[in-house]
Amino acid sequence: MRRGRALGRTAVTAAVALGIGLSAVPAQARQQYEGRPPAPGIENCTATACHFDLPPGTYDVRVTLGGDLASSTAIGGETRRALLPETAVAAGERVVRSFTVNVRTPEGEPLGAEGTPGLDLTVGGTAPALAGIRVTPARHARQILLVGDSTVCDQPGDPYSGWGQRLPQYLRKGLSVANYADSGESTVSYLGNPLLWDTVRPLIRRGDLVLIQLAHNDKTTDGATYRAGLETLVAGVRERGGEPVLVTPVVRRWFNTDGTLNNNTALLVNGLGVDHPAVIRSVAADRDVPLIDLTARTKALVESLGVEGSKALYLFNEKRDNTHTSVHGATVYADLVREELLNLGLVPRGKVRVG
């Protein structure tokens, strides 16, 4: 027994020294020091980034922010995800913040590049000051899995950003975002590709939320097929014990001459006359599924900002793109999703940061 304890202590110490995760430590050591061992820390960081050699999984990250001077620090990670919003700390003070992060391969879009193995974090903000960091395997984290298209996904490069990429910053420790949205996908292609739905579905655990926003690429999908696809996704989530949440698509920035968005292009009515948001609302009502009406929320916001003011939400100035959002726009839309998750009672208020 004493020899086993010594081996466990040695294994944990070696893991920390090498900067590897506790899930890579022998099971004997993990059992004996469960909840108590030190974890990879600040020795794995530079002034602007941290890297931890961890296998895919879900991890809690606890950061200590602040320094001798006034500071303001934001934490990002993996494929350009926002993990902690910019946090101001007075000179000489320290604050502690925690969040939970999903580490997977591929680390961004399911059909994209594999990315860098392990957990990579970026230290940013207007005056960054990272005083300490601790990474440990998450024990009881609840997942929010995302099924969607390019307006949702972890976009690999500037200036693009999906709202799912910006959502993690609004969540506290114990809630992780696993973003399996992929560019160019429709309900038909998402269900038909074994690297997408067939891969995501087994990952759903009892109590997990699965947010589904697919419409932008269903341009040639007829109404019956579109409805059936949504119903298949809902049923698949429920069969795994998860809770499906249907999300109507973000609007396209396509104004009428009167300054409204009341046209098929803006409101996602396809060439066959299929009104995607209307079908989603109908399925949600018929199947008793929680609904986030992001079409209605984004329409109201874009119209309130007007033709000029709404340009910053999209990539109009950079790409003449009225569909894909900028980092700013994705952040604003992620905040709308945060509000709706709270309004619907889908997540506890104590697990959500106020925007």
XYZ file of C-alpha atoms in Angstrom:
355
model
C 0.000 0.000 0.000
C 2.782 2.416 0.922
C 4.636 1.554 -2.293
C 1.468 2.284 -4.330
C 1.154 5.706 -2.733
C 4.770 6.495 -3.550
C 4.247 5.481 -7.175
C 1.131 7.617 -7.403
C 2.893 10.640 -5.899
C 5.804 10.209 -8.323
C 3.505 9.923 -11.326
C 1.576 13.086 -10.443
C 4.776 15.047 -9.806
C 6.198 13.888 -13.128
C 3.010 14.848 -14.948
C 3.131 18.376 -13.585
C 6.820 18.735 -14.345
C 6.206 17.685 -17.931
C 3.106 19.872 -18.294
C 0.762 16.976 -19.141
C -2.828 16.476 -18.052
C -3.853 14.341 -15.126
C -5.813 12.100 -17.469
C -2.401 10.952 -18.772
C -1.295 9.909 -15.265
C -1.668 6.201 -14.316
C -5.131 5.326 -12.987
C -3.690 4.373 -9.585
C -2.335 7.878 -9.083
C -5.557 9.502 -10.257
C -7.630 7.459 -7.818
C -5.393 8.134 -4.819
C -5.110 11.875 -5.457
C -8.541 12.528 -6.969
C -9.467 16.165 -6.480
C -6.171 16.962 -4.696
C -3.144 16.822 -6.989
C -1.521 19.909 -8.452
C -2.238 20.537 -12.127
C -0.316 21.980 -15.065
C 0.150 25.665 -14.456
C 1.873 28.930 -15.307
C 5.113 27.179 -16.304
C 3.315 26.255 -19.530
C 2.678 29.892 -20.444
C 4.423 32.820 -22.076
C 3.185 36.399 -21.811
C 0.676 35.819 -24.608
C -0.088 32.082 -24.785
C -0.271 28.793 -22.883
C 0.041 25.230 -24.153
C -0.887 22.053 -22.281
C -0.192 18.569 -23.627
C -3.628 17.115 -22.935
C -5.669 14.443 -24.691
C -9.122 15.295 -26.062
C -11.626 15.836 -23.276
C -13.241 18.503 -21.132
C -11.144 20.604 -18.758
C -11.706 23.195 -16.061
C -9.395 26.199 -16.290
C -8.862 28.471 -13.287
C -6.981 31.698 -13.987
C -5.653 34.342 -11.621
C -5.551 37.770 -13.244
C -3.808 40.969 -12.203
C -0.414 42.493 -11.488
C 1.386 45.490 -10.038
C -0.258 47.748 -12.624
C -3.894 48.050 -13.633
C -4.691 45.320 -16.139
C -7.395 44.086 -18.487
C -7.178 40.491 -19.694
C -9.185 38.273 -22.031
C -8.614 34.561 -22.607
C -9.189 32.779 -25.909
C -8.183 29.380 -27.133
C -8.164 26.529 -29.610
C -9.636 27.661 -32.959
C -10.207 31.325 -32.096
C -12.778 30.636 -29.377
C -13.622 33.346 -26.849
C -13.330 31.663 -23.447
C -13.229 34.534 -20.952
C -14.354 38.120 -21.643
C -11.978 40.998 -20.999
C -11.676 41.433 -17.248
C -10.321 44.588 -15.619
C -8.282 44.340 -12.406
C -7.055 47.297 -10.337
C -3.331 47.805 -9.712
C -1.994 45.443 -7.065
C -5.167 43.355 -7.006
C -5.869 39.782 -8.090
C -9.115 38.164 -9.290
C -9.865 34.522 -10.012
C -12.057 33.361 -12.884
C -12.903 29.833 -14.052
C -14.314 28.304 -17.207
C -14.660 24.889 -18.812
C -13.227 24.139 -22.244
C -13.800 21.339 -24.747
C -10.647 19.910 -26.357
C -11.262 17.813 -29.464
C -9.769 16.695 -32.777
C -10.406 18.348 -35.182
C -10.362 21.283 -32.797
C -12.548 23.533 -34.991
C -14.948 22.544 -37.751
C -15.565 18.771 -37.928
C -14.486 18.666 -41.577
C -11.675 21.185 -41.095
C -8.010 20.936 -40.159
C -7.064 18.815 -37.159
C -5.402 21.763 -35.432
C -2.737 21.612 -32.725
C -2.837 18.686 -30.267
C -3.540 19.592 -26.650
C -5.053 22.718 -25.150
C -3.866 26.068 -26.477
C -4.906 29.330 -24.839
C -4.238 32.916 -25.851
C -3.756 35.742 -23.362
C -5.075 39.020 -24.753
C -6.894 42.188 -23.833
C -5.857 45.826 -23.700
C -3.401 45.282 -20.811
C -3.059 41.531 -20.197
C -1.765 40.177 -16.904
C -1.962 36.442 -16.201
C -0.693 35.738 -12.682
C -1.571 32.063 -12.436
C -3.408 29.217 -14.147
C -4.554 25.725 -13.187
C -5.963 23.104 -15.582
C -7.788 20.021 -14.299
C -10.064 17.397 -15.875
C -13.712 18.471 -15.598
C -15.641 16.018 -13.448
C -19.295 16.896 -13.954
C -19.436 19.401 -16.799
C -22.637 19.698 -18.803
C -22.201 20.045 -22.551
C -23.861 22.461 -24.929
C -23.337 20.818 -28.310
C -23.890 22.907 -31.428
C -25.162 21.571 -34.743
C -25.089 24.241 -37.425
C -23.493 25.941 -40.413
C -20.913 28.666 -41.093
C -22.839 31.287 -39.101
C -22.387 29.098 -35.995
C -19.065 27.281 -36.431
C -15.556 27.886 -35.099
C -14.297 29.842 -38.094
C -10.581 29.212 -38.675
C -9.511 32.686 -39.824
C -10.170 36.406 -39.653
C -12.348 38.257 -40.332
C -14.965 35.490 -40.036
C -16.554 34.355 -36.784
C -19.569 32.213 -35.885
C -21.777 32.910 -32.877
C -20.922 29.482 -31.455
C -17.277 30.537 -31.411
C -18.096 33.476 -29.159
C -20.603 31.746 -26.859
C -18.144 30.083 -24.405
C -17.106 33.429 -22.890
C -20.609 33.815 -21.448
C -20.493 30.512 -19.548
C -18.929 29.717 -16.210
C -17.193 26.600 -14.953
C -19.369 23.517 -15.357
C -20.773 24.369 -18.796
C -18.757 23.647 -21.911
C -19.477 24.380 -25.577
C -18.706 21.579 -28.033
C -19.154 23.278 -31.400
C -19.801 20.757 -34.168
C -21.193 23.285 -36.632
C -19.582 23.047 -40.059
C -19.458 25.468 -42.992
C -21.748 24.781 -45.943
C -23.968 22.208 -44.244
C -27.698 21.758 -44.744
C -30.032 19.455 -42.834
C -29.542 16.907 -45.633
C -25.739 17.038 -45.736
C -25.344 17.136 -41.938
C -27.422 14.000 -41.512
C -25.834 12.301 -44.509
C -22.153 12.723 -43.629
C -20.855 10.110 -41.144
C -18.279 12.617 -39.896
C -21.071 14.927 -38.770
C -24.301 13.662 -37.177
C -23.145 10.054 -36.840
C -20.101 11.349 -34.974
C -21.882 13.907 -32.818
C -24.846 11.799 -31.731
C -22.844 9.252 -29.642
C -21.219 12.153 -27.755
C -24.542 13.354 -26.340
C -24.937 12.563 -22.649
C -28.042 12.670 -20.496
C -28.894 16.283 -19.674
C -26.756 17.821 -22.407
C -28.223 20.610 -24.511
C -27.995 20.320 -28.298
C -28.640 23.581 -30.162
C -29.624 23.009 -33.795
C -29.442 25.837 -36.369
C -29.483 24.597 -39.968
C -31.175 26.554 -42.781
C -28.789 28.800 -44.689
C -27.676 26.002 -47.017
C -31.059 24.298 -47.465
C -31.596 26.333 -50.638
C -32.876 23.375 -52.652
C -34.434 21.348 -49.838
C -38.195 20.883 -50.164
C -40.459 21.503 -47.185
C -41.208 17.875 -46.347
C -37.534 16.892 -46.455
C -36.513 19.900 -44.374
C -39.112 19.156 -41.691
C -38.175 15.467 -41.633
C -34.506 16.355 -41.180
C -35.241 18.565 -38.191
C -37.456 15.899 -36.656
C -34.727 13.285 -37.129
C -32.214 15.487 -35.316
C -34.654 16.143 -32.462
C -35.459 12.451 -32.066
C -31.785 11.495 -32.150
C -30.942 13.925 -29.348
C -33.797 12.672 -27.191
C -32.879 9.036 -27.746
C -29.495 9.810 -26.174
C -31.096 11.540 -23.172
C -30.152 15.044 -24.326
C -32.381 18.081 -24.660
C -32.768 19.456 -28.203
C -33.149 23.186 -28.733
C -34.197 24.435 -32.164
C -32.676 27.734 -33.264
C -34.027 29.739 -36.189
C -31.250 31.109 -38.461
C -29.650 34.523 -38.153
C -30.992 36.896 -40.810
C -29.102 37.993 -43.870
C -28.466 41.732 -44.001
C -30.649 42.330 -47.065
C -32.748 45.479 -46.789
C -35.858 46.534 -48.660
C -36.039 50.143 -49.832
C -38.165 50.966 -46.779
C -35.414 49.854 -44.372
C -37.017 46.554 -43.388
C -35.844 42.966 -43.875
C -39.206 41.639 -45.047
C -37.901 39.715 -48.060
C -37.117 36.109 -48.812
C -33.344 36.571 -48.963
C -33.128 38.191 -45.545
C -35.607 35.874 -43.862
C -34.365 32.546 -45.267
C -37.170 31.541 -47.600
C -35.598 29.323 -50.252
C -36.221 29.147 -53.997
C -38.891 26.484 -53.499
C -40.822 28.782 -51.194
C -39.828 26.918 -48.015
C -39.918 29.379 -45.109
C -37.187 27.866 -42.938
C -37.868 29.848 -39.745
C -41.590 29.069 -40.007
C -40.899 25.341 -40.393
C -38.545 25.398 -37.405
C -41.155 27.166 -35.276
C -43.752 24.614 -36.340
C -41.549 21.619 -35.506
C -40.694 23.153 -32.137
C -44.386 23.572 -31.321
C -45.423 20.139 -32.607
C -42.589 18.262 -30.892
C -42.551 20.367 -27.705
C -38.970 21.509 -28.288
C -37.551 24.718 -26.759
C -37.151 27.401 -29.443
C -34.608 30.203 -29.721
C -36.051 32.496 -32.370
C -32.780 33.989 -33.491
C -34.369 35.090 -36.777
C -36.779 37.364 -34.910
C -34.092 38.630 -32.527
C -31.517 39.381 -35.231
C -34.146 40.927 -37.552
C -35.211 43.367 -34.838
C -31.603 44.267 -34.052
C -30.483 44.736 -37.664
C -33.518 46.878 -38.502
C -32.984 49.000 -35.385
C -29.372 49.677 -36.410
C -30.361 50.494 -39.978
C -28.540 50.157 -43.274
C -25.298 51.772 -42.078
C -25.207 50.775 -38.435
C -25.790 47.088 -39.172
C -22.766 46.801 -41.478
C -20.439 46.211 -38.523
C -22.348 43.056 -37.551
C -21.535 41.421 -40.865
C -18.552 41.385 -43.203
C -19.977 43.998 -45.535
C -17.032 46.388 -45.274
C -14.435 43.626 -45.561
C -16.050 41.220 -48.045
C -19.359 42.748 -49.177
C -20.767 39.760 -47.291
C -24.245 40.153 -45.787
C -24.521 36.598 -44.445
C -21.407 35.903 -42.374
C -20.737 37.809 -39.181
C -17.693 39.703 -38.009
C -16.191 39.008 -34.596
C -18.286 41.896 -33.300
C -21.468 40.575 -34.892
C -20.873 37.011 -33.733
C -20.294 38.296 -30.197
C -23.548 40.263 -30.252
C -25.473 37.281 -31.616
C -23.898 34.923 -29.057
C -25.134 37.281 -26.365
C -28.659 36.964 -27.783
C -28.339 33.175 -27.509
C -27.127 33.587 -23.916
C -30.203 35.681 -23.105
C -32.540 33.126 -24.636
C -30.922 30.223 -22.795
C -31.639 32.096 -19.564
C -35.140 33.203 -20.592
C -36.086 29.608 -21.407
C -34.601 28.321 -18.153
C -32.263 25.969 -20.016
C -29.194 26.912 -17.969
C -28.913 28.104 -14.354
C -28.246 31.814 -13.939
C -25.266 31.030 -11.759
C -23.573 29.319 -14.715
C -23.866 32.301 -17.072
C -21.862 35.520 -17.142
C -23.815 38.719 -17.622
C -22.856 40.376 -20.914
